[in-house]
XYZ file of C-alpha atoms in Angstrom:
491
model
C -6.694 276.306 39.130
C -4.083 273.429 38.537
C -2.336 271.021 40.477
C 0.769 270.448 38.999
C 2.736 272.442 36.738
C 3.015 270.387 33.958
C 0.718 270.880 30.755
C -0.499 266.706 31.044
C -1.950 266.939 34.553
C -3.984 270.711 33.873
C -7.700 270.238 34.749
C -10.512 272.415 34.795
C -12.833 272.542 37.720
C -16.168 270.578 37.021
C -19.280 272.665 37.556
C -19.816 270.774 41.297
C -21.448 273.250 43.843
C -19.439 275.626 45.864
C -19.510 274.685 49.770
C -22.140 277.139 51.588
C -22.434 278.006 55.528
C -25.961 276.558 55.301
C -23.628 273.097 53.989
C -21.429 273.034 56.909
C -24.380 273.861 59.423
C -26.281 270.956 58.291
C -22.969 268.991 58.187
C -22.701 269.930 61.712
C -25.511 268.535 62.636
C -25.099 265.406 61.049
C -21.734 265.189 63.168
C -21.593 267.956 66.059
C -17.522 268.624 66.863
C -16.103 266.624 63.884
C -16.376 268.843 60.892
C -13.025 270.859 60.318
C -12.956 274.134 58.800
C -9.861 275.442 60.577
C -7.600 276.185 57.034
C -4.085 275.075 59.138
C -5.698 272.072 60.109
C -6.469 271.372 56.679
C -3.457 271.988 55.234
C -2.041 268.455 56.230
C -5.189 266.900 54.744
C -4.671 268.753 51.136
C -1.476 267.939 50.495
C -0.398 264.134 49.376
C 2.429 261.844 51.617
C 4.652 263.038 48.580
C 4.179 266.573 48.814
C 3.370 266.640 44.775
C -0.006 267.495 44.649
C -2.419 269.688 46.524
C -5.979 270.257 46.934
C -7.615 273.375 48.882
C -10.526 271.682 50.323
C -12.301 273.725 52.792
C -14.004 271.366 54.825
C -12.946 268.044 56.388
C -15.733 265.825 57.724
C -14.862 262.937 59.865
C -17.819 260.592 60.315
C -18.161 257.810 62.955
C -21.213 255.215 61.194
C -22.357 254.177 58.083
C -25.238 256.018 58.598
C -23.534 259.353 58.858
C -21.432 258.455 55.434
C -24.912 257.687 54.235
C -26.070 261.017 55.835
C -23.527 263.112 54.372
C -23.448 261.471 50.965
C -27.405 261.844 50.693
C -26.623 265.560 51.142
C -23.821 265.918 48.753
C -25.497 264.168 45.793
C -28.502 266.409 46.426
C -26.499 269.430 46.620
C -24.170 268.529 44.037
C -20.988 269.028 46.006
C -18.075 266.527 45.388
C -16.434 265.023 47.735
C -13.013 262.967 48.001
C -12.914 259.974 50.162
C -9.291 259.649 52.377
C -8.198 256.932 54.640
C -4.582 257.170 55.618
C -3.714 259.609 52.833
C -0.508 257.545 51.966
C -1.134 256.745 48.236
C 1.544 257.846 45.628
C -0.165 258.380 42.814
C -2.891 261.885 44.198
C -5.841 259.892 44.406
C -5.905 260.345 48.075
C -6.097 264.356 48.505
C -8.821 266.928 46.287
C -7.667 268.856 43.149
C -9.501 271.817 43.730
C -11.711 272.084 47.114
C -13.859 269.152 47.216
C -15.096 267.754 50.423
C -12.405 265.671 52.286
C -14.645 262.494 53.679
C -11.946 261.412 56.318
C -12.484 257.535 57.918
C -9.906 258.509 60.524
C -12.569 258.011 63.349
C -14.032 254.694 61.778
C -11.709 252.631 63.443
C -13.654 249.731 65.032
C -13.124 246.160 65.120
C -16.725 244.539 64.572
C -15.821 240.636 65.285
C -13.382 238.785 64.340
C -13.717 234.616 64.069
C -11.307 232.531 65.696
C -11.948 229.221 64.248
C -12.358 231.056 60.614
C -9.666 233.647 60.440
C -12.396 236.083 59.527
C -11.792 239.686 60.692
C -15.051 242.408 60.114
C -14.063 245.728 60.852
C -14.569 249.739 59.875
C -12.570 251.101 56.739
C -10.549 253.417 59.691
C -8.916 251.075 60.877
C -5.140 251.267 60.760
C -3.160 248.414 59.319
C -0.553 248.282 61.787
C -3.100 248.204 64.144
C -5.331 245.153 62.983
C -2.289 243.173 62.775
C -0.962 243.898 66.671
C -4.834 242.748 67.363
C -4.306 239.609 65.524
C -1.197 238.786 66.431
C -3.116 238.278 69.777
C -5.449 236.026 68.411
C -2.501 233.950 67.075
C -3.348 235.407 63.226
C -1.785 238.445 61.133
C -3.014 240.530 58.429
C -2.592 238.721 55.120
C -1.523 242.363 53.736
C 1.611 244.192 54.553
C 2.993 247.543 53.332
C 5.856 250.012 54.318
C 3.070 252.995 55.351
C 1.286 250.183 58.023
C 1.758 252.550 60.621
C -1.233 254.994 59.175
C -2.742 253.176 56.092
C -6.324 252.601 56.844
C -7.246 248.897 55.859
C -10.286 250.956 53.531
C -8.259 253.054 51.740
C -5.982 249.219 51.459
C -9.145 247.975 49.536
C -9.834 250.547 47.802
C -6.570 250.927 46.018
C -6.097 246.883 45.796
C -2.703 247.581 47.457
C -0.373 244.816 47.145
C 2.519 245.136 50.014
C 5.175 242.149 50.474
C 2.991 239.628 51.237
C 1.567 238.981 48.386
C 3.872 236.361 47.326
C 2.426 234.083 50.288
C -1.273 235.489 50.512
C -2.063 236.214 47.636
C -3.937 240.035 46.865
C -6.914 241.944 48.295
C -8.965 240.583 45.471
C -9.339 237.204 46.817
C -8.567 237.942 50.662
C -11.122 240.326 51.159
C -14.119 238.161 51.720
C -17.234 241.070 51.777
C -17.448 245.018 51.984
C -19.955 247.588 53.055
C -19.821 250.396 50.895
C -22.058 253.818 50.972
C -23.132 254.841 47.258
C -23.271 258.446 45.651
C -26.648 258.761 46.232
C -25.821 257.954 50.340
C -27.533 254.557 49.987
C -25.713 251.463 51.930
C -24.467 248.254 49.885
C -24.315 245.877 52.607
C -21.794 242.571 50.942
C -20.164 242.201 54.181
C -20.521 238.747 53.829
C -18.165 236.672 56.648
C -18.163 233.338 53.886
C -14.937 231.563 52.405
C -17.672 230.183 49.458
C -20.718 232.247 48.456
C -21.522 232.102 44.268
C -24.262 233.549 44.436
C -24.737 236.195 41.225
C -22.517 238.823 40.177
C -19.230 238.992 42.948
C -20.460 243.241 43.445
C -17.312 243.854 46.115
C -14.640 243.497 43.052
C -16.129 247.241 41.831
C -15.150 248.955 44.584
C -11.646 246.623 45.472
C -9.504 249.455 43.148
C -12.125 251.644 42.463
C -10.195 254.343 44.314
C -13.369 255.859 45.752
C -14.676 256.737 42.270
C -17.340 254.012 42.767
C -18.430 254.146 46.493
C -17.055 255.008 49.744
C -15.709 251.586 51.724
C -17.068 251.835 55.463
C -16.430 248.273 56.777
C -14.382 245.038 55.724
C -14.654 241.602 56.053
C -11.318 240.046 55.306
C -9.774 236.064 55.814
C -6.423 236.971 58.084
C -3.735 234.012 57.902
C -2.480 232.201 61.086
C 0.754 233.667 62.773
C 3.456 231.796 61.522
C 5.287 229.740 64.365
C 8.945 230.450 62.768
C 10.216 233.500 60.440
C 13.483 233.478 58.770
C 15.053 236.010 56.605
C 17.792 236.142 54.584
C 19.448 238.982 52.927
C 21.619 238.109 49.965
C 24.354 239.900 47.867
C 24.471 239.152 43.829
C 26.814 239.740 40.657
C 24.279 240.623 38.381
C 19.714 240.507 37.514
C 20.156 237.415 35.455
C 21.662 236.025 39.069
C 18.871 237.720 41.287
C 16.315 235.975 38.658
C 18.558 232.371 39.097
C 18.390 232.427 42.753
C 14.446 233.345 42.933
C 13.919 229.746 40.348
C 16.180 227.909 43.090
C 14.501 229.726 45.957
C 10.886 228.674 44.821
C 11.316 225.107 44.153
C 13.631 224.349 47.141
C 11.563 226.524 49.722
C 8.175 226.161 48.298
C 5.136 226.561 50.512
C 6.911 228.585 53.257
C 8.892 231.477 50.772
C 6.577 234.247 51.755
C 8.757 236.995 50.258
C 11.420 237.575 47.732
C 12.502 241.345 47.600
C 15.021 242.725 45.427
C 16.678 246.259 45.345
C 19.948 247.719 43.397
C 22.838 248.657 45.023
C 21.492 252.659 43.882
C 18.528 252.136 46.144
C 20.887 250.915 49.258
C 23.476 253.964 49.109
C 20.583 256.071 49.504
C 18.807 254.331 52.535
C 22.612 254.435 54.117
C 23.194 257.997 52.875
C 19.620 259.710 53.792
C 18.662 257.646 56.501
C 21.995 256.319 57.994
C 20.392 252.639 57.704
C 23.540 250.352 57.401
C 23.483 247.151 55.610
C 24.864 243.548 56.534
C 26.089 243.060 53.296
C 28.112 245.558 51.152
C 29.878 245.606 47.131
C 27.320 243.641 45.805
C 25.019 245.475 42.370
C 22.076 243.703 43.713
C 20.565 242.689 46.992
C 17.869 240.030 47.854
C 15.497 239.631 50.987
C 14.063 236.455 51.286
C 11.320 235.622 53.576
C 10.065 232.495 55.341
C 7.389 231.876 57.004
C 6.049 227.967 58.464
C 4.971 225.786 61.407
C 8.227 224.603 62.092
C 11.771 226.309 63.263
C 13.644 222.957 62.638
C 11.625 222.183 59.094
C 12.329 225.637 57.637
C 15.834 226.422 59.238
C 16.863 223.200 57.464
C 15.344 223.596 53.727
C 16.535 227.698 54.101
C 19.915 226.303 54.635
C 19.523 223.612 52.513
C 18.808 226.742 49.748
C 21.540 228.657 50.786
C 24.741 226.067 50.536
C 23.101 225.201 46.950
C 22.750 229.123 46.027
C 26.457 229.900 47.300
C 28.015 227.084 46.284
C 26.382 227.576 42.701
C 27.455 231.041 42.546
C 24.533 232.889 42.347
C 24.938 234.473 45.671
C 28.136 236.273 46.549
C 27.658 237.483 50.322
C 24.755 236.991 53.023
C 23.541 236.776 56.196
C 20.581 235.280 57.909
C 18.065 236.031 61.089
C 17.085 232.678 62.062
C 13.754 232.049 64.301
C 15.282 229.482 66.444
C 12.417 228.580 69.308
C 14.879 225.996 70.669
C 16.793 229.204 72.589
C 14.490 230.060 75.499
C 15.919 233.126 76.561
C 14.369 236.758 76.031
C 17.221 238.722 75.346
C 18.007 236.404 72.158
C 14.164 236.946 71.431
C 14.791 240.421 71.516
C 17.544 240.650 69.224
C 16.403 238.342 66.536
C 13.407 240.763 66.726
C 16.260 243.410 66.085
C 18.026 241.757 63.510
C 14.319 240.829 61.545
C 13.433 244.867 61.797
C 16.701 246.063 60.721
C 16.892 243.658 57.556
C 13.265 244.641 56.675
C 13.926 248.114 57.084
C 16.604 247.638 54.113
C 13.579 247.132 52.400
C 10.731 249.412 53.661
C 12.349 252.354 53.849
C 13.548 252.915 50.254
C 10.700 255.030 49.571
C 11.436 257.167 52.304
C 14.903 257.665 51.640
C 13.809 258.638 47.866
C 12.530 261.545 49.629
C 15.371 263.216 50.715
C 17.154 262.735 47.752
C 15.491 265.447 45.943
C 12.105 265.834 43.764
C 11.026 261.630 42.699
C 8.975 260.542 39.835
C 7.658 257.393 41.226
C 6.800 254.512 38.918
C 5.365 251.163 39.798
C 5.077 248.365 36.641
C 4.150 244.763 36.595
C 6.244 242.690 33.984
C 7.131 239.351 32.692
C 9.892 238.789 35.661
C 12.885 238.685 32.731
C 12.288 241.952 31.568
C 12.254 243.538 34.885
C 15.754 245.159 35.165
C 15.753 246.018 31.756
C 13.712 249.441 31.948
C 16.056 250.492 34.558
C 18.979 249.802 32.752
C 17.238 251.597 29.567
C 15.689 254.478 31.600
C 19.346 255.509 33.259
C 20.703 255.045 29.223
C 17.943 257.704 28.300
C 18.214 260.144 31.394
C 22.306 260.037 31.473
C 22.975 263.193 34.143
C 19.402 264.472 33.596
C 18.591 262.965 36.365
C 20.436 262.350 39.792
C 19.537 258.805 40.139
C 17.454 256.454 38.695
C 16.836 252.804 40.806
C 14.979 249.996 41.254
C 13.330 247.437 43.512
C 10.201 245.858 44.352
C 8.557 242.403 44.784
C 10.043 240.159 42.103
C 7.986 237.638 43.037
C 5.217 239.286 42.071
C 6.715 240.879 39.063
C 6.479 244.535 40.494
C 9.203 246.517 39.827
C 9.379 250.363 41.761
C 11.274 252.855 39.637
C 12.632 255.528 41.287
C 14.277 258.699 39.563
C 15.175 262.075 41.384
C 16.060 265.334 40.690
C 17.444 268.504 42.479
C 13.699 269.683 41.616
C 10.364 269.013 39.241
C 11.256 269.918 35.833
C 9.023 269.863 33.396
C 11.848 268.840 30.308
C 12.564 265.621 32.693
C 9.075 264.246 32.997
C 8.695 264.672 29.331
C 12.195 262.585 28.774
C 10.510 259.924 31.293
C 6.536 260.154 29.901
C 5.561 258.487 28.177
C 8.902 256.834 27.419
C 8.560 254.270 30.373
C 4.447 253.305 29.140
C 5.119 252.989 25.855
C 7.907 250.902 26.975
C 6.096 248.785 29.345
C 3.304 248.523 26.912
C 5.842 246.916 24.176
C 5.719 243.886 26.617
C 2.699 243.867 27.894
C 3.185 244.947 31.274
C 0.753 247.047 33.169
C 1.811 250.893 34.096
C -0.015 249.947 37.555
C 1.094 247.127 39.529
C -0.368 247.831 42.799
C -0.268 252.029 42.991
C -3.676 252.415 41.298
C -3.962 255.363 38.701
C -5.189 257.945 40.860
C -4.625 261.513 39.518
C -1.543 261.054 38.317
C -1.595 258.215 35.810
C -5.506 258.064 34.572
C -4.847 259.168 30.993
C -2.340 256.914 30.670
C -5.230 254.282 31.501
C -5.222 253.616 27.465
C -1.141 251.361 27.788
C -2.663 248.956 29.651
C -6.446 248.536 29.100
C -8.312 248.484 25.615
C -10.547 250.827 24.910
C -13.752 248.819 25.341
C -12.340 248.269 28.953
C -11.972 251.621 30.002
C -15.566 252.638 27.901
C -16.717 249.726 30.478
C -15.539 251.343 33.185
C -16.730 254.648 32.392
C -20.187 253.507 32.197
C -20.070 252.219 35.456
C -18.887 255.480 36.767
C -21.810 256.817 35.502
C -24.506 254.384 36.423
C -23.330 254.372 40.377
C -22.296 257.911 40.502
C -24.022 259.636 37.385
C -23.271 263.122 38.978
C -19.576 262.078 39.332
C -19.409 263.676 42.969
C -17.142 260.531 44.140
C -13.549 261.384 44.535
C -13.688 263.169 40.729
C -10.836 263.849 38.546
C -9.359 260.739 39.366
C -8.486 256.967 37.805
C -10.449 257.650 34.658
C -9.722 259.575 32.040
C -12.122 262.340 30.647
C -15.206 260.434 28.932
C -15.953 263.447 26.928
């Protein structure tokens, strides 16, 4: 029983339970109608968004409370059956489906709002609840989401915290670890941690919700969220911006900092690799053509006039300069009353940030992708690109980059006709030990899931990880929770 072919990810089953009729009877009555056994419906549910690993769970429960988490936990630990948590099942790194058939705990149907504070920003809700979602109910309330990701259409804001996803806007927000003001989270044993605190300030002993923010479900299952949400900005302005070489995409983000300051709210960069495949796969066509690298800039502010001016301000001193060779701009302009203008800018705002969010997707199409997601020092960013293509040569079909260079997160992207075996061993651990040389971290925002925990050791010590493992063991000393997974083997 393996996952993937290759010799690094081979795992043997632990000795968990095997599922029983009696097990899905009393499951049934915990939840009458929402247990699935029906092996098509599964399927979708044991597979990852990548289609590179795959589980053959047998049993998908889909609670509705914190009491029937509880419930069904209680049960498991007792039983010793092992279960793997899912939200949105969008993560690329297998930490989101089984490995062999443990039981798929599915938030899909914890999906309420709880409150949400006007005068604070403060948003409580269930784990189920869909990104995309949460931010169309804000946007009511005059707020948005201070987190924002390409999969927002079916991430669940739980599965968010647990992974300590990062998204694009980070820059301006900051991450989940200091957003996300209290959780509720249901233990192995099926007893509650209630932290849902709805406070900007509370110092009061050890801060328990940073556990389980990138704990991947290895510590506890997330059930509800309390999280500070941003006001909606009154004006948005992008710009999308054509340059010669890194060392000019690196130039333009010093400029772009000090002359935009407190309203940049994103600073995107992709190679010219990653837009002939969005234009190729997905017939996405860009504003701006011939340039090696492209920029999307972001900003966000109270005032159409105030920002419009300092982004163009930017722009005359980043063309002028030479740093930028082409661009274009979608300007918020609230001055212009009519709807159909509204409507277009809208257009214009989507298209540009599709440039972006879509990369991913079009990676897809291009053939079999080993996906890779680093944080390092911002001048070293390009460079394992540049070295990874030297190493592949026409092993590989392509190999790009792009990511949040604000935040030092580089994606990279290589694809292949197919998985071969001789190509991840060119790649691993070639681009660790490589990040590790300057002290990057083989995890920017991903989490380790399945695929990278024994890598764990290029960016943590080993007293860390030891840490962690004990941990593991004194909240889930049967390892039931989502096993397999972020650590590597203690043993």
């Amino acid at each position: 029983e393996v996952t993937l072919t290759s010799e690094r990810y081979r795992v043997q089953r632990l000795p968990f339970s095997r599922l029983s009729d009696s097990d899905v009877a009393c499951f049934e009555r915990i939840m009458p109608g929402r247990v699935v056994t029906d092996p098509e419906e599964l399927k979708q549910f044991n597979v990852d968004w990548l289609k590179s690993v795959r589980g053959c769970s047998k049993l998908m429960l889909k609670p509705q409370t914190t009491a029937e988490v509880s419930d069904v936990l209680r049960y498991c630990y007792e039983r010793n059956l092992a279960v793997n948590p899912q939200g949105g099942n969008t993560g690329l790194v297998g930490g989101s489906v089984p490995v062999f058939d443990e039981i798929i705990l599915s938030t899909v149907l914890m999906n309420q709002i709880i409150s949400f504070d006007k005068v604070s920003g403060i948003l409580v809700c269930q784990a189920g609840c869909i990104l995309e979602k949460l931010n169309e109910y804000l946007e009511e309330q005059g707020f948005i989401m201070p987190l924002d990701l390409g999969a927002k259409g079916s991430c669940h804001i739980g599965g968010n915290v647990a992974t300590n996803a990062g998204g694009l806007r980070l820059l301006r927000y900051g991450s989940l670890r200091g957003t996300v003001l209290g959780l509720e989270v249901v233990l192995a044993d099926g007893s509650a941690l209630d932290c849902l605190a709805s406070l900007r300030k509370d110092n009061t002993g050890y801060d328990l919700k940073q556990l389980f923010i990138g704990s991947e479900g290895t510590l506890g299952v997330i059930t509800a969220v309390s999280i500070l949400c941003p006001q909606k900005p009154k004006a948005v302005n992008l710009a999308f911006l054509g340059c010669q070489s890194f060392a000019k995409v690196l130039e333009t983000f010093t400029t772009c900092r000090a002359m935009l300051g407190e309203i940049l709210s994103a600073y995107e960069f992709m190679d010219e690799k990653c837009m002939e495949l969005v234009e190729k796969h997905l017939k996405l066509s860009s504003p701006v053509t011939g340039s090696p690298f492209y920029v999307l800039i972001e900003t966000s502010g109270s005032s159409s006039t105030h920002d419009e001016e300092k982004l163009n301000n930017f722009l005359e001193q980043a063309m002028t300069s030479g740093l930028v060779i082409d661009g274009t701009v979608a300007t918020d302009d609230k001055k212009i009353k009519a709807s159909t203008w509204f409507i277009w800018i809208s257009l214009i705002h989507q298209m540009l940030w599709s440039l972006r969010e879509r990369i991913t997707e079009a990676l897809t199409h291009d053939g079999y992708v080993y996906k890779y997601d680093i944080s390092l020092p911002v001048g070293k960013l390009y460079d394992l690109v540049t070295d990874m293509r030297a190493r592949l040569g026409r092993s590989a079909k392509n190999v790009v980059g792009y990511g949040h260079l604000g935040d030092g997160n580089l994606h990279l992207n290589i694809t292949a006709e197919s998985y071969r075996h001789s190509l991840l061993d060119a790649i691993e651990p070639f681009v660790y030990e490589w990040t590790a040389r300057y002290n990057g971290s083989i995890s920017a925002e991903h989490g380790l899931g399945f695929k990278k925990k024994q890598f764990i050791q290029y960016s943590k010590p080993s007293e860390a990880v030891f840490l962690m493992q004990r941990f593991k063991a004194m909240l889930d000393p049967k390892g039931i929770l989502n096993p397999y997974k972020t650590l590597p083997s203690s043993s």
